Amino acid sequence: MAGIAEVARAAGVSKSTASRALTGAGYVSEDTRARVRDAAAALGYVPTTSAVSLVTGRTQTVGVVMPTVDRWFFAHVLEGIQDALLERRYDLALYSAPPESDARRAMFEHFLARKRFDGLIAVGIEPSAHELERLVAFGKPVVSVGGYDIGTNAVSIDDRAAGRIATEHLVGLGHREIVFLGGDADARRTSYGDGQRLAGYRAAMREAGLEASLSHVPCGVSMPGGYAAAVDLLGDRRSRPTAVVGVCDEVSVGAIIAARRLGIRVPDQLSVVGIDDHSYAEMFGLTTLQQKPHQQGRAAVQLLLWQLDDPDAATHRIYEASPLLVRGSTAAVDDEASAIVGAGPRTSG
Amino acid sequence: MAGIAEVARAAGVSKSTASRALTGAGYVSEDTRARVRDAAAALGYVPTTSAVSLVTGRTQTVGVVMPTVDRWFFAHVLEGIQDALLERRYDLALYSAPPESDARRAMFEHFLARKRFDGLIAVGIEPSAHELERLVAFGKPVVSVGGYDIGTNAVSIDDRAAGRIATEHLVGLGHREIVFLGGDADARRTSYGDGQRLAGYRAAMREAGLEASLSHVPCGVSMPGGYAAAVDLLGDRRSRPTAVVGVCDEVSVGAIIAARRLGIRVPDQLSVVGIDDHSYAEMFGLTTLQQKPHQQGRAAVQLLLWQLDDPDAATHRIYEASPLLVRGSTAAVDDEASAIVGAGPRTSG
C-alpha cells in the first residue's frame, strides 16, 4: 500500500502538507487539498488514526465545554462544531455540565485536566468562576464562543449591540414602557452574553431619556420561564408595559403565548422583540435579531485548527452579524389600544 | 504515594475490585465503592488516566451516536449519558449526524471504525440502514436507546403501547375522527420509535372498529412542523377531526398553537394528546404519556458498564414506564361544539 511519501510526491507537495490535507489538521488551500486527495485516491492510500497520531503527536480530538445541550443556541453551536469536525476527521469530546454544579467542578478538576484533546472550544463559560482562565492554563489552544474572552480566539455576536438595537427598534416605534425580560436578578447564573444584552437595553433606554422606565424582570431563560414571568407581568394592569425585549427568542415566545392566554393582542396592545431567530421565531411572527449559532460553531473549529497549525498566529475576535428581522410582533405604540386594557400613565412620545 | 495495591489491601478487596470502584468501569456495590474510596482518600491515592488505561486496556471513553442534538428527546438522553459518565470518570465522544446524510455515512466509514471508545450508545438509529448491525460488528459493546434492538442491551419506552394508550384515551372520551399527526409518509426518515407509535395508533383504531377513520397526516417532527400541518388539517372544515394524537409533544404543541390561531377551542372543539411530557407540555396543559429520556440515558450507561465489566453477561431490554398524564387538552367529544365549527358527518358513538 502507498505511504504518505508517495502521495506527497504524486501531488507535488511536501509530506507535511499532504498530511495536513488528508487529516484536516491545519490550513491547506482547497486546491491543494483536492490535488492531494486525488493522489491518495489514485494510489489507494488510507491514513490510519494511529499513523496520524504518530506523525502529529495529536489526539485528533477537540473538547467542547458547554453548560447544557438543551437550549437552541447550544444545540446549534454543537451541531456546527460537530459538522466541521466530521469534515476534518476530528473526534468531538463533549464536556457538558450546568454552572455551579458538582459535575461542573468535577469536570474542571478531573476531566479537562486529563487533557485528552488537542484543543478546546468553550461555549457560554462563566467569567465569575474564571473558567476561561483555567482552561487556557491547561496549555492547549482555546476558542471562546458566546461573548467572553481574555485575548483568546473568540466568536459571538455583539450581544450588547443586539440588546441596544432591539430596544431602539421599540423606542423608534414610540414605546416608552419597555421591560427587559429574562436572566436572573443577580446575574450569577445568567450567561455573559445575556448580561451584555441587558446592558445594551439599559444603554438604549438611558440614551432615549427613559432611565425612569428601566425595568428588568428576571426569569428562567426558557419558553416556560418567559411564559410564567410574562403571565405575572402582563396580568397586572398597573405594571403592564407596552413592549417587551426578551433576553432571547425562547423567552420572547413565552411572552407572546402568555399575552394570547390573557387576551392581550400582539402587536396592537403589546410589542415583543427577541434575539436569536430561533427555529420557532417565524411561526410566532417574532421580530428578532438573527444569529446563526451553527455558523459560530463552524467558525470556532476553523479558528482552533488555525491555532493548532500555527500556535504563534495572532488571535481573532470574530463578531457575527446579527441583523434585525422585523416581523409581525412589533408595531407603533397605539395609545388607544393600550388604554383600553388599562396601561399605566405614560409620558406621551 | 500509595498505589492501587495498598488501597486494595486497606479496603480488604482485590486489586481489580479496587480499580473498578475507583474508575467506575464495571459493577461494584455502593458499599464496596464507599469503602475503597475511603481507603483511597485516607492514603492520598489519586488514579491517573494513563495508569487506569494501562491496567484496564481501555480508552475510558464511551461513544454516543445520535441523529441530532436539537430535539428535546435527544438533548435529554445526551444529558443523562453525560451525567452518568462524569460520575464514572468516562469521557464522552459525540457522533451526531442526520440520517441519510454524507456526514452520517462518513461517520460509519471513518470515525466509528477507528474504535476510539470502549463501547457505544446508539440513540435513534436507523434499522433500514442496518446501522445497529454495523455498530455491533465493530466488536465493542453497544446499547441501543430508542426502540430498535437486535438482542443488544436496549432502553426505551414501549412506543407501540404509548401510541395505543394515547389513542384509547381519546376513543374512551367518545372521539371517532382521530388523526395521527407526524412522521413522514414513507417512514424512511421517521425514527423507529415514531413508527411504532403510529402502529400503536393504528392497532387501537382497528380494535375500536374505527378502521375507516384511520388517518395519518405526515409532518416534520418539530413544533413548526406540527403547526404547519395542523393549520392545513384544521383549516379545512370538511377534514377537521375532533381529536389529534401527535407523534410527540413538539408536534402536539404545534397543533394546539395552530388551533388557537384558527379560533378552535382546545379541548371543547379539539382534543390533543402527545407523547413525551416535554418541558413545554405543562404550560400548554397538554395531556401526554410521560417519558424521562434523561433517565434512559443514565440507564444506558449502566447497561454498557455492566457489559464492559462482564462481556458474557446476558443482555437486558429495559422498557421505561410511560404513564398517561391527563391535563386540560383532552375532553369528552362535544358534538354540539364540534358541529358549530362544521365538523364533517360522524357515526354517533
JSON list of C-alpha atoms in Angstrom, two decimals, chain A residues 49 59-61 68-70 72 75-76 78-79 82 85-86 89-97 103 107 110-111 114 116 223-224 227 250 254 257 260-261 279-280 283-284, chain B residues 49 59-61 68-70 72 75-76 78-79 82 85-86 89-97 103 107 110-111 114 116 223-224 227 250 254 257 260-261 279-280 283-284:
[
{"chain": "A", "resi": 49, "resn": "THR", "atom": "CA", "xyz": [-5.55, 7.23, 13.11]},
{"chain": "A", "resi": 59, "resn": "THR", "atom": "CA", "xyz": [-5.17, 13.11, 19.81]},
{"chain": "A", "resi": 60, "resn": "GLN", "atom": "CA", "xyz": [-7.25, 14.25, 16.79]},
{"chain": "A", "resi": 61, "resn": "THR", "atom": "CA", "xyz": [-9.89, 15.19, 19.35]},
{"chain": "A", "resi": 68, "resn": "THR", "atom": "CA", "xyz": [-26.26, 22.46, 28.57]},
{"chain": "A", "resi": 69, "resn": "VAL", "atom": "CA", "xyz": [-27.23, 20.98, 25.21]},
{"chain": "A", "resi": 70, "resn": "ASP", "atom": "CA", "xyz": [-30.97, 21.53, 25.84]},
{"chain": "A", "resi": 72, "resn": "TRP", "atom": "CA", "xyz": [-31.49, 26.17, 20.96]},
{"chain": "A", "resi": 75, "resn": "ALA", "atom": "CA", "xyz": [-27.59, 22.66, 20.45]},
{"chain": "A", "resi": 76, "resn": "HIS", "atom": "CA", "xyz": [-26.90, 24.55, 17.22]},
{"chain": "A", "resi": 78, "resn": "LEU", "atom": "CA", "xyz": [-22.68, 21.96, 18.99]},
{"chain": "A", "resi": 79, "resn": "GLU", "atom": "CA", "xyz": [-24.08, 20.78, 15.67]},
{"chain": "A", "resi": 82, "resn": "GLN", "atom": "CA", "xyz": [-19.70, 18.51, 15.01]},
{"chain": "A", "resi": 85, "resn": "LEU", "atom": "CA", "xyz": [-15.03, 18.32, 12.94]},
{"chain": "A", "resi": 86, "resn": "LEU", "atom": "CA", "xyz": [-16.51, 15.42, 10.96]},
{"chain": "A", "resi": 89, "resn": "ARG", "atom": "CA", "xyz": [-11.85, 13.84, 10.72]},
{"chain": "A", "resi": 90, "resn": "TYR", "atom": "CA", "xyz": [-11.58, 15.04, 14.30]},
{"chain": "A", "resi": 91, "resn": "ASP", "atom": "CA", "xyz": [-13.34, 13.40, 17.21]},
{"chain": "A", "resi": 92, "resn": "LEU", "atom": "CA", "xyz": [-15.53, 15.53, 19.50]},
{"chain": "A", "resi": 93, "resn": "ALA", "atom": "CA", "xyz": [-15.27, 15.02, 23.27]},
{"chain": "A", "resi": 94, "resn": "LEU", "atom": "CA", "xyz": [-18.27, 16.60, 24.99]},
{"chain": "A", "resi": 95, "resn": "TYR", "atom": "CA", "xyz": [-17.98, 18.12, 28.46]},
{"chain": "A", "resi": 96, "resn": "SER", "atom": "CA", "xyz": [-21.42, 19.42, 29.36]},
{"chain": "A", "resi": 97, "resn": "ALA", "atom": "CA", "xyz": [-22.48, 20.31, 32.91]},
{"chain": "A", "resi": 103, "resn": "ALA", "atom": "CA", "xyz": [-20.47, 17.90, 37.90]},
{"chain": "A", "resi": 107, "resn": "MET", "atom": "CA", "xyz": [-15.22, 18.42, 35.02]},
{"chain": "A", "resi": 110, "resn": "HIS", "atom": "CA", "xyz": [-10.58, 15.73, 36.76]},
{"chain": "A", "resi": 111, "resn": "PHE", "atom": "CA", "xyz": [-11.69, 15.54, 33.18]},
{"chain": "A", "resi": 114, "resn": "ARG", "atom": "CA", "xyz": [-6.51, 14.79, 31.70]},
{"chain": "A", "resi": 116, "resn": "ARG", "atom": "CA", "xyz": [-7.38, 14.17, 26.18]},
{"chain": "A", "resi": 223, "resn": "MET", "atom": "CA", "xyz": [-40.02, 29.37, 26.97]},
{"chain": "A", "resi": 224, "resn": "PRO", "atom": "CA", "xyz": [-41.81, 28.25, 30.16]},
{"chain": "A", "resi": 227, "resn": "TYR", "atom": "CA", "xyz": [-44.29, 32.47, 29.90]},
{"chain": "A", "resi": 250, "resn": "GLU", "atom": "CA", "xyz": [-37.38, 31.38, 23.81]},
{"chain": "A", "resi": 254, "resn": "GLY", "atom": "CA", "xyz": [-43.13, 32.55, 26.09]},
{"chain": "A", "resi": 257, "resn": "ILE", "atom": "CA", "xyz": [-48.05, 32.86, 24.42]},
{"chain": "A", "resi": 260, "resn": "ARG", "atom": "CA", "xyz": [-52.52, 35.39, 23.93]},
{"chain": "A", "resi": 261, "resn": "ARG", "atom": "CA", "xyz": [-53.63, 33.48, 27.01]},
{"chain": "A", "resi": 279, "resn": "SER", "atom": "CA", "xyz": [-36.45, 27.92, 14.81]},
{"chain": "A", "resi": 280, "resn": "TYR", "atom": "CA", "xyz": [-39.79, 28.88, 16.45]},
{"chain": "A", "resi": 283, "resn": "MET", "atom": "CA", "xyz": [-44.24, 30.63, 13.35]},
{"chain": "A", "resi": 284, "resn": "PHE", "atom": "CA", "xyz": [-44.87, 33.26, 16.06]},
{"chain": "B", "resi": 49, "resn": "THR", "atom": "CA", "xyz": [-5.81, 8.21, 33.38]},
{"chain": "B", "resi": 59, "resn": "THR", "atom": "CA", "xyz": [-9.89, 4.21, 26.43]},
{"chain": "B", "resi": 60, "resn": "GLN", "atom": "CA", "xyz": [-12.21, 5.28, 29.26]},
{"chain": "B", "resi": 61, "resn": "THR", "atom": "CA", "xyz": [-14.36, 6.77, 26.54]},
{"chain": "B", "resi": 68, "resn": "THR", "atom": "CA", "xyz": [-29.38, 15.33, 16.16]},
{"chain": "B", "resi": 69, "resn": "VAL", "atom": "CA", "xyz": [-28.99, 17.09, 19.50]},
{"chain": "B", "resi": 70, "resn": "ASP", "atom": "CA", "xyz": [-31.61, 19.74, 18.64]},
{"chain": "B", "resi": 72, "resn": "TRP", "atom": "CA", "xyz": [-35.91, 17.53, 23.33]},
{"chain": "B", "resi": 75, "resn": "ALA", "atom": "CA", "xyz": [-30.81, 16.51, 24.19]},
{"chain": "B", "resi": 76, "resn": "HIS", "atom": "CA", "xyz": [-32.11, 14.92, 27.38]},
{"chain": "B", "resi": 78, "resn": "LEU", "atom": "CA", "xyz": [-27.42, 13.02, 25.94]},
{"chain": "B", "resi": 79, "resn": "GLU", "atom": "CA", "xyz": [-27.50, 14.96, 29.22]},
{"chain": "B", "resi": 82, "resn": "GLN", "atom": "CA", "xyz": [-23.12, 12.81, 30.19]},
{"chain": "B", "resi": 85, "resn": "LEU", "atom": "CA", "xyz": [-20.30, 9.23, 32.54]},
{"chain": "B", "resi": 86, "resn": "LEU", "atom": "CA", "xyz": [-18.97, 12.20, 34.51]},
{"chain": "B", "resi": 89, "resn": "ARG", "atom": "CA", "xyz": [-14.96, 9.42, 35.07]},
{"chain": "B", "resi": 90, "resn": "TYR", "atom": "CA", "xyz": [-15.55, 8.38, 31.49]},
{"chain": "B", "resi": 91, "resn": "ASP", "atom": "CA", "xyz": [-15.13, 10.68, 28.52]},
{"chain": "B", "resi": 92, "resn": "LEU", "atom": "CA", "xyz": [-17.98, 11.09, 26.03]},
{"chain": "B", "resi": 93, "resn": "ALA", "atom": "CA", "xyz": [-17.21, 11.08, 22.30]},
{"chain": "B", "resi": 94, "resn": "LEU", "atom": "CA", "xyz": [-20.16, 12.50, 20.37]},
{"chain": "B", "resi": 95, "resn": "TYR", "atom": "CA", "xyz": [-21.00, 11.25, 16.87]},
{"chain": "B", "resi": 96, "resn": "SER", "atom": "CA", "xyz": [-24.03, 13.22, 15.73]},
{"chain": "B", "resi": 97, "resn": "ALA", "atom": "CA", "xyz": [-25.17, 13.44, 12.12]},
{"chain": "B", "resi": 103, "resn": "ALA", "atom": "CA", "xyz": [-21.76, 13.12, 7.33]},
{"chain": "B", "resi": 107, "resn": "MET", "atom": "CA", "xyz": [-19.22, 8.69, 10.50]},
{"chain": "B", "resi": 110, "resn": "HIS", "atom": "CA", "xyz": [-14.21, 6.52, 9.09]},
{"chain": "B", "resi": 111, "resn": "PHE", "atom": "CA", "xyz": [-14.93, 7.63, 12.64]},
{"chain": "B", "resi": 114, "resn": "ARG", "atom": "CA", "xyz": [-11.34, 3.95, 14.43]},
{"chain": "B", "resi": 116, "resn": "ARG", "atom": "CA", "xyz": [-11.68, 5.16, 19.91]},
{"chain": "B", "resi": 223, "resn": "MET", "atom": "CA", "xyz": [-43.21, 22.28, 16.76]},
{"chain": "B", "resi": 224, "resn": "PRO", "atom": "CA", "xyz": [-43.17, 24.28, 13.50]},
{"chain": "B", "resi": 227, "resn": "TYR", "atom": "CA", "xyz": [-48.06, 23.75, 13.48]},
{"chain": "B", "resi": 250, "resn": "GLU", "atom": "CA", "xyz": [-43.44, 19.05, 19.99]},
{"chain": "B", "resi": 254, "resn": "GLY", "atom": "CA", "xyz": [-47.67, 22.90, 17.35]},
{"chain": "B", "resi": 257, "resn": "ILE", "atom": "CA", "xyz": [-50.94, 26.70, 18.71]},
{"chain": "B", "resi": 260, "resn": "ARG", "atom": "CA", "xyz": [-55.65, 28.78, 18.85]},
{"chain": "B", "resi": 261, "resn": "ARG", "atom": "CA", "xyz": [-54.61, 30.71, 15.78]},
{"chain": "B", "resi": 279, "resn": "SER", "atom": "CA", "xyz": [-40.64, 20.65, 29.13]},
{"chain": "B", "resi": 280, "resn": "TYR", "atom": "CA", "xyz": [-43.30, 22.69, 27.28]},
{"chain": "B", "resi": 283, "resn": "MET", "atom": "CA", "xyz": [-47.53, 25.31, 30.03]},
{"chain": "B", "resi": 284, "resn": "PHE", "atom": "CA", "xyz": [-49.86, 24.16, 27.23]}
]
